[in-house]
Coordinates of C-alpha atoms in Angstrom, one line a residue:
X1 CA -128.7 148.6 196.0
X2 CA -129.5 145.7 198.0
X3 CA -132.6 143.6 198.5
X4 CA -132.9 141.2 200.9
X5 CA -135.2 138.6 201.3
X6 CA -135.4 134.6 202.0
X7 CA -132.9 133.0 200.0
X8 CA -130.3 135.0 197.3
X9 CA -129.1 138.1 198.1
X10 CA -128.5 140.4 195.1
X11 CA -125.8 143.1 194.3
X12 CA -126.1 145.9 191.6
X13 CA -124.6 149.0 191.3
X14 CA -127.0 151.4 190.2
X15 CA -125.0 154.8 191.0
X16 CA -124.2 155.1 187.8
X17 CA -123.6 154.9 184.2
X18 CA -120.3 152.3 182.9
X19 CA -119.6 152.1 179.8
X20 CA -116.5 150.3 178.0
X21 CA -115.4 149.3 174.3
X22 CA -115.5 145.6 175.0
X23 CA -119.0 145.7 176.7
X24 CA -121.1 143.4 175.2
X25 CA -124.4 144.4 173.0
X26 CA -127.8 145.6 174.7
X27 CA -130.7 144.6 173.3
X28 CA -130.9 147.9 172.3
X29 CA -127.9 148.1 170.5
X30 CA -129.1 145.2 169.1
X31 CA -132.3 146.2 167.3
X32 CA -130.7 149.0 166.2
X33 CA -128.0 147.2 164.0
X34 CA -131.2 145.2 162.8
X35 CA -133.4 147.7 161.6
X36 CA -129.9 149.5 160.0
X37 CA -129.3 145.9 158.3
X38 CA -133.2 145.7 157.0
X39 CA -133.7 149.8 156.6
X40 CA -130.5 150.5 154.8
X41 CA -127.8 147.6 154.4
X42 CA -129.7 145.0 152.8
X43 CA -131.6 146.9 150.0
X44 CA -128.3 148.6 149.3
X45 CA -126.9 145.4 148.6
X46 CA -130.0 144.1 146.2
X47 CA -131.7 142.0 148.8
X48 CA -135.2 143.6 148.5
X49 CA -137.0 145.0 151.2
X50 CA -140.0 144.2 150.4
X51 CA -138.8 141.0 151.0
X52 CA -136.2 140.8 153.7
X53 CA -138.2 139.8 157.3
X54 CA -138.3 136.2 155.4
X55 CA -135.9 136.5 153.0
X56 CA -133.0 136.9 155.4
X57 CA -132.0 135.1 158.6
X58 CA -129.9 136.7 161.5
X59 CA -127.3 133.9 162.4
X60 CA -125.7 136.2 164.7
X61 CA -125.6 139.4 165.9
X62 CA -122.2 140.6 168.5
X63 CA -120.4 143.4 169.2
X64 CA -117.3 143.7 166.8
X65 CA -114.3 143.9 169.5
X66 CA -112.0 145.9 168.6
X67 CA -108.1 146.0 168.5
X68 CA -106.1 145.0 171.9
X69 CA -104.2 148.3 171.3
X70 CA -107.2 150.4 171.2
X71 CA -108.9 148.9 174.4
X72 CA -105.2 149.4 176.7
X73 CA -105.2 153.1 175.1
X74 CA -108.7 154.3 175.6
X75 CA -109.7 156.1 178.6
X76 CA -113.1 156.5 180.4
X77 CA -114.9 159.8 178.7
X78 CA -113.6 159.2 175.5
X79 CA -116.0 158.5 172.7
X80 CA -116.6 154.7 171.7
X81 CA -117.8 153.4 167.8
X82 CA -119.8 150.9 169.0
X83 CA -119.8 148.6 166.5
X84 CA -121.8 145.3 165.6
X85 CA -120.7 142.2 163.4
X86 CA -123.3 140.4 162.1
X87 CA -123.7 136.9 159.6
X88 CA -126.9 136.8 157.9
X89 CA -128.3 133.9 155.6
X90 CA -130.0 135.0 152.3
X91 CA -132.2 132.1 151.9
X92 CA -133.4 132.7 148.6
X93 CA -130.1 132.1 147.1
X94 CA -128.3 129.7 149.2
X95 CA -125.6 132.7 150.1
X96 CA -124.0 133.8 153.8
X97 CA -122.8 136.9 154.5
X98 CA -120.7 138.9 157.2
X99 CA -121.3 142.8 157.8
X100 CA -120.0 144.6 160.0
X101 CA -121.3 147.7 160.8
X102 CA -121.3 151.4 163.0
X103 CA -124.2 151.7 165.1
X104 CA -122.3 154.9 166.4
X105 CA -122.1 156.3 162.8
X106 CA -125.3 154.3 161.2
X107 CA -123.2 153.0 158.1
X108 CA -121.3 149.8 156.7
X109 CA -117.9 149.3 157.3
X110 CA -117.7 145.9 155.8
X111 CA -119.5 143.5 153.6
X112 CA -118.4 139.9 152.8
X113 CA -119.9 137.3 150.9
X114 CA -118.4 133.9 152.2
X115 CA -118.6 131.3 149.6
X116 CA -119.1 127.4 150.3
X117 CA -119.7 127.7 154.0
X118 CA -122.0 127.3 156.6
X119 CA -123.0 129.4 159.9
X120 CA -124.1 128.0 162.9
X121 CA -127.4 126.9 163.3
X122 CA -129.7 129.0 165.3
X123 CA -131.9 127.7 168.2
X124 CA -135.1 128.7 165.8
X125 CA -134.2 126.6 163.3
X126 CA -134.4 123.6 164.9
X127 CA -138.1 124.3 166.0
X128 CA -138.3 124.8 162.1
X129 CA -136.3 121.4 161.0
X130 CA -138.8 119.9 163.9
X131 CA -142.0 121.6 161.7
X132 CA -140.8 120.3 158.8
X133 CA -140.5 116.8 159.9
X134 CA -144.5 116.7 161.6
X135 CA -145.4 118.4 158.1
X136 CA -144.0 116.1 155.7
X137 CA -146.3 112.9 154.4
X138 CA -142.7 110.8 154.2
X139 CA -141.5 111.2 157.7
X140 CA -145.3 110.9 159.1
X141 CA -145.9 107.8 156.9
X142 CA -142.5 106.2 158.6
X143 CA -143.6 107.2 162.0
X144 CA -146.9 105.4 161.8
X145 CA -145.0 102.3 160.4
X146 CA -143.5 102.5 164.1
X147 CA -147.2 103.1 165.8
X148 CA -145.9 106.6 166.8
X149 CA -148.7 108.5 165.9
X150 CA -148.5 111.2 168.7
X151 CA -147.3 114.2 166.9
X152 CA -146.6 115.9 170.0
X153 CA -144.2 113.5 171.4
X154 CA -142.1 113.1 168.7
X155 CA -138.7 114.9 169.4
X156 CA -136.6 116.2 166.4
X157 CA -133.1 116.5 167.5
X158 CA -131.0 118.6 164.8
X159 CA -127.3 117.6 164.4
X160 CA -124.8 119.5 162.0
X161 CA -124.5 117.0 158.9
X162 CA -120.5 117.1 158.1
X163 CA -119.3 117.2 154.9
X164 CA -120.2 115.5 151.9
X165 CA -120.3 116.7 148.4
X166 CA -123.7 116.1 147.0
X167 CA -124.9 118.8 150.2
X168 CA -122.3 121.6 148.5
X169 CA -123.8 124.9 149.3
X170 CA -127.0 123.3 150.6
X171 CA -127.5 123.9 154.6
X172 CA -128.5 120.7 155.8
X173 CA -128.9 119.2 159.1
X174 CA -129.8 115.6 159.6
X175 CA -132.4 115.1 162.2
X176 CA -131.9 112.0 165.3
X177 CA -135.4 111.2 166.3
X178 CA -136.9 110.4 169.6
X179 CA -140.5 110.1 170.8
X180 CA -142.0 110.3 174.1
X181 CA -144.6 108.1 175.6
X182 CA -146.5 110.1 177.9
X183 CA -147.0 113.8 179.3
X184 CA -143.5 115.2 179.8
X185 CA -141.3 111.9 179.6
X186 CA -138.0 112.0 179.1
X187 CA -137.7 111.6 174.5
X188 CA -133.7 110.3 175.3
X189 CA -134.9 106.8 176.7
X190 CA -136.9 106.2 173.4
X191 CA -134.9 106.6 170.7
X192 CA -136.6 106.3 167.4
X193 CA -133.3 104.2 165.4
X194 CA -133.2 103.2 162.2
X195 CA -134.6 106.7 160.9
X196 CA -133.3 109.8 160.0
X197 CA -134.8 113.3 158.4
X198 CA -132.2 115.0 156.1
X199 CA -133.7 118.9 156.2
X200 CA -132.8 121.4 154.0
X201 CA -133.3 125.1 156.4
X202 CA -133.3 127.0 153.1
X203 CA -136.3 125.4 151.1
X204 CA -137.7 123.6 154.0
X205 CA -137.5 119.6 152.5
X206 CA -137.5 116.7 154.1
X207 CA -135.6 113.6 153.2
X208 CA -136.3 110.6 154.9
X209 CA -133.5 108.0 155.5
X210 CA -135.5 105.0 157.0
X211 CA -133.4 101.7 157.1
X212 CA -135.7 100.1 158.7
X213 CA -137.9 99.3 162.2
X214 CA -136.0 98.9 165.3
X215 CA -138.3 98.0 168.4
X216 CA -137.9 101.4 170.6
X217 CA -137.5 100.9 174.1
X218 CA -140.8 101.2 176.5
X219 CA -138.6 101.6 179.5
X220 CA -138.4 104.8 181.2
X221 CA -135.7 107.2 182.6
X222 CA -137.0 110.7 184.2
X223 CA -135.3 113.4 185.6
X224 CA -137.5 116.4 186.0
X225 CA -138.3 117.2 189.1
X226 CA -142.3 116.9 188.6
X227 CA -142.0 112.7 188.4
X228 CA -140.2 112.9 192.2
X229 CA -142.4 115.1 194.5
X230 CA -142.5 112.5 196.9
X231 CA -138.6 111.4 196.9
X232 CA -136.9 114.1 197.5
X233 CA -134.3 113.8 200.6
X234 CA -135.9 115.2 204.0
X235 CA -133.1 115.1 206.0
X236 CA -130.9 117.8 205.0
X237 CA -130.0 120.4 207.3
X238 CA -130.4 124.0 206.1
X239 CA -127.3 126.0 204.8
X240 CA -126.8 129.3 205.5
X241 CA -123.8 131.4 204.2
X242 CA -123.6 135.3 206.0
X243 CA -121.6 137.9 205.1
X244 CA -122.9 140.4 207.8
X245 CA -119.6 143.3 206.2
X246 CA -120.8 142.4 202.3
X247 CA -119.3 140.3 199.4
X248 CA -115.3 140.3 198.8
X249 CA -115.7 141.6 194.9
X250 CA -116.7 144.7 194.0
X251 CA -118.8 145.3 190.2
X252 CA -118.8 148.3 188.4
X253 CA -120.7 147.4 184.8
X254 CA -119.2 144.5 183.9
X255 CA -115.8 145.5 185.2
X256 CA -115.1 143.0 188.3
X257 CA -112.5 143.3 191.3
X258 CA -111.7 140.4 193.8
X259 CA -108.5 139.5 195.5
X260 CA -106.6 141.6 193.5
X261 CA -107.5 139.8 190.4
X262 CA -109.2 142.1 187.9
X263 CA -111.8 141.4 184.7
X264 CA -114.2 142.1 182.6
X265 CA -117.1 140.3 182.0
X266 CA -118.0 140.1 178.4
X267 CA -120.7 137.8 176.2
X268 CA -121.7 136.6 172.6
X269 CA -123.9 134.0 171.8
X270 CA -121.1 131.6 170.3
X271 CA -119.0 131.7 173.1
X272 CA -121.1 132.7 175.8
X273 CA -119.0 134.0 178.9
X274 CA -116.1 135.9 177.7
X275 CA -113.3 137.4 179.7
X276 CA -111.3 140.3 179.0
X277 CA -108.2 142.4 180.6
X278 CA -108.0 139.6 183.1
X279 CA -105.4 141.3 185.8
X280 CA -103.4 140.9 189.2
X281 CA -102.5 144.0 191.4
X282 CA -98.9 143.2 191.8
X283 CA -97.0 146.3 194.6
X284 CA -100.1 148.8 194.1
X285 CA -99.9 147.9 189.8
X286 CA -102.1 145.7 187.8
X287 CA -100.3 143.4 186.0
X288 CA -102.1 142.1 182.4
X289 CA -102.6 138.2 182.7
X290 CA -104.9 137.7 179.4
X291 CA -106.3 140.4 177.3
X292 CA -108.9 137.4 176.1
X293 CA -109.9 134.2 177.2
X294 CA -112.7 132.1 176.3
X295 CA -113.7 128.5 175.1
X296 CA -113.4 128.9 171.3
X297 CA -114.4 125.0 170.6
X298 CA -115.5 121.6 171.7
X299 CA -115.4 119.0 169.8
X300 CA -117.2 115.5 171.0
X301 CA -116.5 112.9 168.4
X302 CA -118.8 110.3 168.9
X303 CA -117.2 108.0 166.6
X304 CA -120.1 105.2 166.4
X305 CA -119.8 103.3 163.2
X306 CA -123.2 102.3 163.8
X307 CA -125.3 103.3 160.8
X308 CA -127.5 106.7 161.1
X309 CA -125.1 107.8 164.0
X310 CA -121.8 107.7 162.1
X311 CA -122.2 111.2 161.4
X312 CA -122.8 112.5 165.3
X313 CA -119.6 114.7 165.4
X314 CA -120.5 117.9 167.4
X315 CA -118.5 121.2 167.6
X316 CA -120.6 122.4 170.4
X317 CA -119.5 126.1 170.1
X318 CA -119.0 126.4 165.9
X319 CA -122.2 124.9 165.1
X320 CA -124.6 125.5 168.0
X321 CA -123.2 128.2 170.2
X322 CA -122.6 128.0 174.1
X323 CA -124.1 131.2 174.4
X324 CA -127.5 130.4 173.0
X325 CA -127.5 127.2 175.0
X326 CA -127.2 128.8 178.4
X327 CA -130.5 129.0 180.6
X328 CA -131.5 132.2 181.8
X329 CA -131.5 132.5 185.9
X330 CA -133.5 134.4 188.3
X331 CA -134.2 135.3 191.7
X332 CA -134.9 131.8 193.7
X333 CA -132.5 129.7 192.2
X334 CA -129.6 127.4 193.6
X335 CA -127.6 130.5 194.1
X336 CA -126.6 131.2 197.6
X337 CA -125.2 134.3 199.5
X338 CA -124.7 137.6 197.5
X339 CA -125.3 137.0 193.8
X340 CA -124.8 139.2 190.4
X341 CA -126.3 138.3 187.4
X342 CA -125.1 139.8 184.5
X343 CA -127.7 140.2 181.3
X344 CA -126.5 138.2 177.9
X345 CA -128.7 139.1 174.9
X346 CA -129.2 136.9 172.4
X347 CA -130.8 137.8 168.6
X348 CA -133.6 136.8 167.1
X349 CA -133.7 134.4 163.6
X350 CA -135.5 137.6 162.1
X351 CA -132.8 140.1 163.9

């Protein structure tokens, strides 16, 4: 259908049903491989039930793609085993898992434990490392020393914490801290130096790492819209873009078709935007360009020797995920002309 009103115009086929192997996981899909994980997997493998909703944490939870020769073989009609890999957390002992698993056929196909690593860190546990700081005496103690008293303000930024061998088989992040100085201000412009929080996401400690006060900077930076309401530009002219015969791509589920190039839209939370059977219509035949292409890593070094920042090396994808750091858009945005959204479901810390 179409809808048309002031602004964004929006595409969707609703005719009917498409469904592929490398289509990524509804949030349907996904609650079912939860509850098989809680229901059925978990107490199978001795992690009590009784137990499990805190017990466990959902690091991820994507569709298992399967094999390149299985996707260029399969024809529309045919069944699919739709199935989901998933890498869970068992708090209580420190231990990481990887399952994967049939919600087709509502059993395990694979269970793995993976010694001496880490996952990613989910976007819930840094609201939980930023709990953990406002909770503990130490790091409340430190803040006052600094005549930051505000709990509210304060602003916890998690980092990955690199290797070093006392934190063996502990998952640690250690914590840059900022604080803000009034309603909504912009935390970056104050950093908090000089002070660190080493958190532990399995038993919830807090070490403080406080080398002393640094004066933190009463100037500030903003950027959100609500601190310019009065400076925005009034001259621009208005933009229009019409395409009175409709778009130039055509989307059938997340199959897509413009200027002879052909793709598939896929999506995880790790990667975020994933695309698959990329194609070019060559004398009436499609010619295969990439089975798979995404953005696997990023890695942004920092490489300060300063103290307390010597340890800022991010791999933006491995240990945050692009997926879970995209922001959701909706009807009204910057978008112009005829739009498609496609859905990307994340999981929840609890599945």
């Amino acid at each position: 259908y179409q809808r048309r009103a002031r602004g964004p115009i929006f595409i969707e086929d609703t005719t009917m049903e498409y469904k592929h192997p490398l289509d990524p996981l509804t949030d349907v899909e996904m609650n079912i491989a939860a509850q098989l994980l809680l229901n059925n997997i978990l107490p199978y493998h001795k992690i009590t039930q009784s137990t499990t909703q805190s017990r466990v944490r959902f690091l991820a939870l994507q569709l298992h793609e399967p094999e390149k020769q299985y996707v260029y073989q399969w024809k529309p009609g045919q069944p699919i085993d739709r199935q989901v890999f998933a890498l869970l957390i068992d708090v209580l002992e420190s231990k990481m898992y990887e399952c994967v698993l049939s919600i087709t056929h509502k059993k395990e196909i694979s269970w793995v434990y993976v010694p001496n690593k880490q996952g990613p860190i989910h976007p819930e546990e840094y609201m939980y490392a930023e709990r953990c700081c406002k909770e503990d005496p130490v790091f409340c103690e430190a803040m006052a020393k600094r005549g930051l008293t505000i709990k509210d303000w304060w602003f916890i930024e998690p980092w990955t914490s690199g290797y070093k061998p006392e934190e063996e088989g502990k998952r640690v992040i250690r914590a840059q801290v900022y604080t803000r100085l009034l309603e909504n201000d912009n935390g970056y412009a104050h950093p908090v130096d000089g002070l660190i929080a080493v958190i532990d996401l399995n038993k919830g400690t807090v070490v403080v790492e406080d080398a002393g006060i640094v004066e933190v900077p009463k100037t500030c930076f903003q950027y959100a819209s609500s601190f310019f309401k009065d400076h925005f530009r009034k001259d621009m002219k208005p933009i229009e873009i019409k395409q009175p015969q409709g778009p130039s791509f055509r989307i059938f589920g997340n199959y897509v078709e413009w200027q002879k190039w052909s793709f598939r839209v896929g999506w995880n939370a790790r990667e975020g935007l994933i695309l698959y059977t990329v194609g070019f219509e060559d004398k009436g035949k499609i010619r295969p360009i990439i089975f798979r292409a995404s953005i696997p890593e990023m890695l942004v070094p920092y490489g300060s020797a300063v103290p307390h920042h010597s340890t800022k090396n991010a791999f933006d994808i491995g240990d945050y995920g692009i997926g879970y750091c995209t922001n959701s858009l909706q009807y009204g945005c910057d978008c112009i002309g005829f739009i498609h959204y496609f859905n990307g479901h994340l999981n929840r810390l609890n599945g």
